[in-house]
mmCIF file of C-alpha atoms in Angstrom:
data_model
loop_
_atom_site.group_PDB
_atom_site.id
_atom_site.type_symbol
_atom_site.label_atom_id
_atom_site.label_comp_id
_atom_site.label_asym_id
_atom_site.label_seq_id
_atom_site.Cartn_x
_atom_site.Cartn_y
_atom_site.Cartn_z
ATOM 1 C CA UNK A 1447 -13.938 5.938 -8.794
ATOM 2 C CA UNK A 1448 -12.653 6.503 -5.203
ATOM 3 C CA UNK A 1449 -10.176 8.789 -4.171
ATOM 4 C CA UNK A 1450 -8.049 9.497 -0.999
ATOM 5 C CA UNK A 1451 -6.699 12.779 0.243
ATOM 6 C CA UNK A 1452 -4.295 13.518 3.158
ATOM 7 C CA UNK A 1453 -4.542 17.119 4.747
ATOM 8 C CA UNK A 1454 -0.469 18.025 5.195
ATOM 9 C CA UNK A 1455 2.443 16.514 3.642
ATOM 10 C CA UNK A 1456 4.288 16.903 6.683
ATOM 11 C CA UNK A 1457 3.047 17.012 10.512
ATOM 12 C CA UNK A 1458 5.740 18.229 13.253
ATOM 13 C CA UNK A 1459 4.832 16.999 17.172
ATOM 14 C CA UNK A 1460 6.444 17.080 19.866
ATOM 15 C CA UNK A 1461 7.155 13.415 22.095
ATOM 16 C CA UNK A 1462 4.511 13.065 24.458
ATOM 17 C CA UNK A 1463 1.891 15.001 22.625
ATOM 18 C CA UNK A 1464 -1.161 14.318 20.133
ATOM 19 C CA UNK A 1465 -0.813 13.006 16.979
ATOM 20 C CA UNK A 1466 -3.378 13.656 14.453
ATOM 21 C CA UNK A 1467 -2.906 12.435 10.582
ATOM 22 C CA UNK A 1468 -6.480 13.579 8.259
ATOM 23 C CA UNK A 1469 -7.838 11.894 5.807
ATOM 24 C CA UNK A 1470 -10.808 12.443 4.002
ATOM 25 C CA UNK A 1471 -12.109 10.079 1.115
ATOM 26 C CA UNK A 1472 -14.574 10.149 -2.160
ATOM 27 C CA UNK A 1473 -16.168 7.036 -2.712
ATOM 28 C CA UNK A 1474 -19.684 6.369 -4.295
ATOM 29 C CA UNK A 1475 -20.737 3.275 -2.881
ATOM 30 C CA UNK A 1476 -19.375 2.477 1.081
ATOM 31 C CA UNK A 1477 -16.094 2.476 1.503
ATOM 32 C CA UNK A 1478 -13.619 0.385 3.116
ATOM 33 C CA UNK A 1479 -10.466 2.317 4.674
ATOM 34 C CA UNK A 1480 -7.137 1.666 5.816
ATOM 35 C CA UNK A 1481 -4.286 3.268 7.668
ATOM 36 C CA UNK A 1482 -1.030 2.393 6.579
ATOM 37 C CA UNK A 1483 2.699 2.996 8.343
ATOM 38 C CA UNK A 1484 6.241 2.749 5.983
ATOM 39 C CA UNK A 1485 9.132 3.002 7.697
ATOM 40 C CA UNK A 1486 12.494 3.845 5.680
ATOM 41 C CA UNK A 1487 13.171 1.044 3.274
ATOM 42 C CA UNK A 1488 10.555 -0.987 4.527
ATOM 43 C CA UNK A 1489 7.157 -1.979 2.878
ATOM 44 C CA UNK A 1490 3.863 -0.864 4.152
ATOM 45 C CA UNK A 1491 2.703 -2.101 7.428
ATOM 46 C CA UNK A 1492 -1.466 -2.217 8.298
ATOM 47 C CA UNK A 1493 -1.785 -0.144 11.350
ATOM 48 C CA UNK A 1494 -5.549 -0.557 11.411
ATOM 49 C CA UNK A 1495 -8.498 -0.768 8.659
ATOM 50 C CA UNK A 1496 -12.503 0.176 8.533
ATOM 51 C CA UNK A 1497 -15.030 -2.331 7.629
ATOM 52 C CA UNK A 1498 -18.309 -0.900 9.053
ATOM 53 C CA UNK A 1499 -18.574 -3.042 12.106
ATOM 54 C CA UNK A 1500 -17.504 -0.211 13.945
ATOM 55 C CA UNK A 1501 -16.976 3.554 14.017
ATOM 56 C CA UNK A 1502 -14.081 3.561 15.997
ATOM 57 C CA UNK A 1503 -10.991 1.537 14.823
ATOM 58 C CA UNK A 1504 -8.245 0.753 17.185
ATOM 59 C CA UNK A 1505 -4.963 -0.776 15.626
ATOM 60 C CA UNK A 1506 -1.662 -1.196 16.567
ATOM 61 C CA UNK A 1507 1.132 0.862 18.827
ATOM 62 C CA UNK A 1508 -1.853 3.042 19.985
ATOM 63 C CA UNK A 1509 -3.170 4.498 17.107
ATOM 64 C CA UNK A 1510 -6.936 4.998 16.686
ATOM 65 C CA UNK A 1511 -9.044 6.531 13.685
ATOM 66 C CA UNK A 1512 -12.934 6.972 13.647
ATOM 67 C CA UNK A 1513 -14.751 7.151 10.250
ATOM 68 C CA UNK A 1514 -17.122 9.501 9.728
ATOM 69 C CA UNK A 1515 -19.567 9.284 7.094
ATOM 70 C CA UNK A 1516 -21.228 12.705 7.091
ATOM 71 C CA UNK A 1517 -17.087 14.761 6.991
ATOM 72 C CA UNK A 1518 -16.232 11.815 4.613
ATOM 73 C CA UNK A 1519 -13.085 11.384 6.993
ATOM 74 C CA UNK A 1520 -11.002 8.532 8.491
ATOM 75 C CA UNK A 1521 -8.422 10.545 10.620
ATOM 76 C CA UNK A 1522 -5.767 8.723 12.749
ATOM 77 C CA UNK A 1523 -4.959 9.685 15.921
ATOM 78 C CA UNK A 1524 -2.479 8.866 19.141
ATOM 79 C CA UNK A 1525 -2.842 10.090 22.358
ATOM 80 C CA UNK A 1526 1.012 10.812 22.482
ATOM 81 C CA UNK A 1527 3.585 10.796 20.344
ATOM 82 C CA UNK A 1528 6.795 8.384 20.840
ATOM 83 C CA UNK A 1529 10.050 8.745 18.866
ATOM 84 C CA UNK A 1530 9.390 4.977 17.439
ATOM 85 C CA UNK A 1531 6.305 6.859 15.397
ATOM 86 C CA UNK A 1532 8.546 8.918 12.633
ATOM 87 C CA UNK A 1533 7.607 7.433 9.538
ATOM 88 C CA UNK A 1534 5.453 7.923 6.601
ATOM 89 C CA UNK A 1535 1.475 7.356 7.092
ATOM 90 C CA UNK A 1536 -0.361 6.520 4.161
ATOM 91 C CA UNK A 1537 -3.991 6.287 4.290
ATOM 92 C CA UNK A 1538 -6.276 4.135 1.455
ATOM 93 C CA UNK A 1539 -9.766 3.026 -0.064
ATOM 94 C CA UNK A 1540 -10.497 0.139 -1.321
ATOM 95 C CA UNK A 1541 -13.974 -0.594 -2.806
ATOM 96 C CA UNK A 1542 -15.736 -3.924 -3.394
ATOM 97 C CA UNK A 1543 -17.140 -5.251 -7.320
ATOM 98 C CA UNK A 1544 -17.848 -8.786 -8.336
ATOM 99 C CA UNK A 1545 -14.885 -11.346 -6.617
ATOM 100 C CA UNK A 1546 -13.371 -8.840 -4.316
ATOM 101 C CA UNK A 1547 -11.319 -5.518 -4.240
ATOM 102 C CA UNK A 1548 -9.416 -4.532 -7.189
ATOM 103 C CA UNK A 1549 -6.409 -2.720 -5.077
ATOM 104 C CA UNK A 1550 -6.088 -0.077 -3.165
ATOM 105 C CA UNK A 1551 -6.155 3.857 -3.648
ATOM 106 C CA UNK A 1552 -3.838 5.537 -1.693
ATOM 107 C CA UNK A 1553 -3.421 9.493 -0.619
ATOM 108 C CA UNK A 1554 0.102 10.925 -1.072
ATOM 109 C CA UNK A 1555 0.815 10.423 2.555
ATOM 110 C CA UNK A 1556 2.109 12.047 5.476
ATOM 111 C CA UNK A 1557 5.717 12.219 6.705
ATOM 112 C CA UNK A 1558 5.087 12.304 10.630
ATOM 113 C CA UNK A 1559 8.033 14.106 12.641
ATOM 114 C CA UNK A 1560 8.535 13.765 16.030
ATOM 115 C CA UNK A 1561 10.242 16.406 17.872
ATOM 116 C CA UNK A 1562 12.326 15.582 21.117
ATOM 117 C CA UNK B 453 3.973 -11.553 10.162
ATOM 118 C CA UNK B 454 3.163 -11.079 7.029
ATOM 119 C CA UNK B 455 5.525 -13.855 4.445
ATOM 120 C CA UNK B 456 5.419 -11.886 1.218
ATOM 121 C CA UNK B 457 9.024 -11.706 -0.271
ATOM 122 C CA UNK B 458 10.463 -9.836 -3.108
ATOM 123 C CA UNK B 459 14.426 -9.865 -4.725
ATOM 124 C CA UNK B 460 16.168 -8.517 -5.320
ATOM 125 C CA UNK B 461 15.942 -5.462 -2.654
ATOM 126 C CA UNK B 462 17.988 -3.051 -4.736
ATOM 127 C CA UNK B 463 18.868 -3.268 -8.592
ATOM 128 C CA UNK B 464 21.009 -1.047 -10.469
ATOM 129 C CA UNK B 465 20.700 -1.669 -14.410
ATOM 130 C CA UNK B 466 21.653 -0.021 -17.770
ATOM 131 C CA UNK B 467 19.350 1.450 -20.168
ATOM 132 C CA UNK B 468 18.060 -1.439 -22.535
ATOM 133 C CA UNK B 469 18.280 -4.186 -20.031
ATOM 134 C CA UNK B 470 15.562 -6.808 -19.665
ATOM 135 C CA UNK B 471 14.583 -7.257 -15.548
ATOM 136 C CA UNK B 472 12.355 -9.117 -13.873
ATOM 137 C CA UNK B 473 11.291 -8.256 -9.677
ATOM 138 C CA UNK B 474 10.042 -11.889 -7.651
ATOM 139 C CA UNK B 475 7.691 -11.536 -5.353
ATOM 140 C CA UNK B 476 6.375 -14.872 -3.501
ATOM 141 C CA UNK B 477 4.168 -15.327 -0.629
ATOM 142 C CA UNK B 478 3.704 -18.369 1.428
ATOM 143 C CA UNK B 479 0.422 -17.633 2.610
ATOM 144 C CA UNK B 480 -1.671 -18.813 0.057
ATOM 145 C CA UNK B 481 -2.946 -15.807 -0.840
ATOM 146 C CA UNK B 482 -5.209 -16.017 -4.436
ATOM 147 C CA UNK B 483 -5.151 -12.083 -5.102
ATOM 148 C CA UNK B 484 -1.925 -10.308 -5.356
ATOM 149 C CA UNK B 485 -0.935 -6.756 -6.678
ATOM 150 C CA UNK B 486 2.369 -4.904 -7.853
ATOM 151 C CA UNK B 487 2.222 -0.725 -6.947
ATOM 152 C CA UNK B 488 4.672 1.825 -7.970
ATOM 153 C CA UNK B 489 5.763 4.117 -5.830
ATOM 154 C CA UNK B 490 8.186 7.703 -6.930
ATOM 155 C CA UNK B 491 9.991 9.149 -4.031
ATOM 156 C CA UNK B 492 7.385 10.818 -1.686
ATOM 157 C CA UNK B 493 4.607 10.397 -3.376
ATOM 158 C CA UNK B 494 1.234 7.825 -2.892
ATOM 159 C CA UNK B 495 1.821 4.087 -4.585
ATOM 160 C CA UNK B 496 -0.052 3.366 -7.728
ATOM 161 C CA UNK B 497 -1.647 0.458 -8.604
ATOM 162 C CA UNK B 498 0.371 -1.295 -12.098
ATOM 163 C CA UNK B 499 -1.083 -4.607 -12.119
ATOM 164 C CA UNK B 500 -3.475 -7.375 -10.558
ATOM 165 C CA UNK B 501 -4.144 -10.870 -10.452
ATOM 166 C CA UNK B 502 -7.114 -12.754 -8.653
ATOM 167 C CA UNK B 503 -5.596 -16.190 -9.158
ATOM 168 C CA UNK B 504 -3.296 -18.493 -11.363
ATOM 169 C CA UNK B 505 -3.486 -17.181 -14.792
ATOM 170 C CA UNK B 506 -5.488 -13.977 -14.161
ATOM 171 C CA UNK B 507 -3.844 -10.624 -14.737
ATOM 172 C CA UNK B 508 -5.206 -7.423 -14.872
ATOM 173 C CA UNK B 509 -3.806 -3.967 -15.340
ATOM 174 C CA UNK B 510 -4.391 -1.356 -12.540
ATOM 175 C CA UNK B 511 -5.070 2.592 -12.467
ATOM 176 C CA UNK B 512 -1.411 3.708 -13.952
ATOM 177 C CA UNK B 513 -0.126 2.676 -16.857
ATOM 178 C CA UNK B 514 2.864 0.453 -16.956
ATOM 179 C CA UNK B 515 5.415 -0.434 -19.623
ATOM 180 C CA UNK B 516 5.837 -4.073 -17.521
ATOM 181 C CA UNK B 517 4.335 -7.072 -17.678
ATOM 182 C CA UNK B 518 3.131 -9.930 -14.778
ATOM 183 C CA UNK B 519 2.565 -13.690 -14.899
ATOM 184 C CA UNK B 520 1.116 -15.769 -12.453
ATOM 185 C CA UNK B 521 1.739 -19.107 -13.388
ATOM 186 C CA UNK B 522 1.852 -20.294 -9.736
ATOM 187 C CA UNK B 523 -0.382 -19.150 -6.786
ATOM 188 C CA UNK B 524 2.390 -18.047 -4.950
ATOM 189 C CA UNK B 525 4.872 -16.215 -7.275
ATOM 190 C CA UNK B 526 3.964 -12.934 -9.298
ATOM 191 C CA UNK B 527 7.066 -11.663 -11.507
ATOM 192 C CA UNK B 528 7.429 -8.641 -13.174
ATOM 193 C CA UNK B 529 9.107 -7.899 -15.792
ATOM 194 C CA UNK B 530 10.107 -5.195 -17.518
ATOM 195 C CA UNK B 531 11.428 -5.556 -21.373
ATOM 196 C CA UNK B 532 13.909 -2.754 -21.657
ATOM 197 C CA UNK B 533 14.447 -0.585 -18.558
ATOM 198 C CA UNK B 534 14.446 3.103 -19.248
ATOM 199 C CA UNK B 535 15.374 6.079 -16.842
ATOM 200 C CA UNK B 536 11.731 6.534 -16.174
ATOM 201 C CA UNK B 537 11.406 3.169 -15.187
ATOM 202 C CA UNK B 538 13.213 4.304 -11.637
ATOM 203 C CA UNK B 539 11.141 3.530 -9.001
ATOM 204 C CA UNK B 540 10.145 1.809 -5.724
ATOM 205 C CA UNK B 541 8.022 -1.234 -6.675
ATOM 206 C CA UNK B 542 6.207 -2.829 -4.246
ATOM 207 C CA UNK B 543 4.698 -6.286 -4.348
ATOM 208 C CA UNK B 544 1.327 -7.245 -2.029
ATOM 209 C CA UNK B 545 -1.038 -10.022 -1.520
ATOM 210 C CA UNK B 546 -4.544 -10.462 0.038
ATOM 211 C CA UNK B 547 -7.567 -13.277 0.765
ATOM 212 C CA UNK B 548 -10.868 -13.067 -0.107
ATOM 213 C CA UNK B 549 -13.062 -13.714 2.347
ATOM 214 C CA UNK B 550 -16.411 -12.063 1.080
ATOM 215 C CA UNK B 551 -17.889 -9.105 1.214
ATOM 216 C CA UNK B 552 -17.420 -6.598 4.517
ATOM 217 C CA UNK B 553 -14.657 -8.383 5.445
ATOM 218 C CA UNK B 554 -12.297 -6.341 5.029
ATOM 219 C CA UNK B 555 -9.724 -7.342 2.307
ATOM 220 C CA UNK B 556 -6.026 -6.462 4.196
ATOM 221 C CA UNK B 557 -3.610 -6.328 1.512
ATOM 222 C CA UNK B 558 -0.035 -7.761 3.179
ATOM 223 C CA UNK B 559 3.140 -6.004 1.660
ATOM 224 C CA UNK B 560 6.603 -7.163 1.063
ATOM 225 C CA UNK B 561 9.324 -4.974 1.562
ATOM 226 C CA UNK B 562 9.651 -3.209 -2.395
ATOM 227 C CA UNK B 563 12.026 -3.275 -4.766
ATOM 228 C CA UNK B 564 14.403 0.327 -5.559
ATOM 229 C CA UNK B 565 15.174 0.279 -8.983
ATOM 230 C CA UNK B 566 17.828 2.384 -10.775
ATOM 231 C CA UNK B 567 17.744 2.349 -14.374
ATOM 232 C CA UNK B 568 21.080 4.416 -15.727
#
């Protein structure tokens, strides 16, 4: 079975600086890995996702992540930080048997605050 | 833009009451999913179905049932709503396009649930 876990419940940056959201996985055959962005009231939104056709993942508003096999880690990074980014950031596995995946694992998430 | 829709977006029921949460897609999407999801915390996996009359329970157990009678609708339903049957449930949907592709899993916007 896979797992996900996010390193902080809660990051605090300032506007304008580097954001970086960790994740580290458990999964024994290769993974696939996604970054996910909720924003109050709102369902989940696919900032970017890892499929092995590259290391480093670029997605949407600016946000980057780079898996890396040998840390087990997918963290998500932004050069700097922009009010529009508060939200929650959930980050997920999903593995591949028979017809497809059967659903995603997520971590617990991270509430990202940005500070004016 | 993802077209996955669920109703109603807020529900408000007493103990004992029989519910059911829609969630359609117009994206003809074969595999779709329902997730719970407490108040800060990760979303769990309930139930799956890879296509018209396939369902499949997920990683949490769930006192509610799915259908999928049509390709683009996936109900659930829950008997009699208890207190701990308040929730966030959120419905998604995916394609299957073969192996490394990269499954995204689209989300609708969830359903908040308040069982008295």
């Amino acid at each position: 079975a896979q797992s996900v876990t996010q390193l902080g419940s809660h990051v605090s940056v300032s506007e304008g600086a580097l954001v970086l959201l960790r994740c580290n996985y458990s999964s024994s055959v290769p993974p696939y890995l996604f970054w996910y962005v909720q924003y109050p009231n709102q369902g989940l939104q696919l900032l970017l996702k890892y499929t092995s056709a590259a290391t480093l993942v670029k997605g949407i508003n600016g946000f980057e992540a780079e898996f890396k096999k040998s840390e087990t880690s997918f963290h998500l990074t932004k050069p700097s930080a922009h009010m529009s980014d508060a939200a929650e950031y959930f980050c997920a596995v999903s593995v591949y048997s028979g017809g497809g995946a059967d659903g995603l694992t997520f971590g617990k998430g991270t509430h990202l605050i940005i500070q004016p | 833009e993802a077209d996955i829709y669920q109703t109603p977006r807020y529900l408000v029921i007493g103990t004992g009451k029989k519910i059911t949460l829609e969630c359609s897609q117009t994206m003809g999407h074969d595999k779709m999913y329902w997730y719970q999801q407490d108040p800060g915390m990760e979303l769990h996996l309930i139930h799956y179905s890879y296509g018209v009359n396939s369902t499949e329970k997920g990683d949490l157990s769930s006192e509610s049932t799915v259908s999928r009678i049509r390709t683009e609708h996936f109900p659930l339903t829950l008997e009699s709503a208890r207190p701990s049957h308040t929730s966030q449930y959120l419905c998604a949907s995916s394609e299957y396009k073969g192996q490394g592709a990269g499954e995204t899993q689209y989300f609708g916007p969830g359903t908040r649930l308040l069982v008295l």
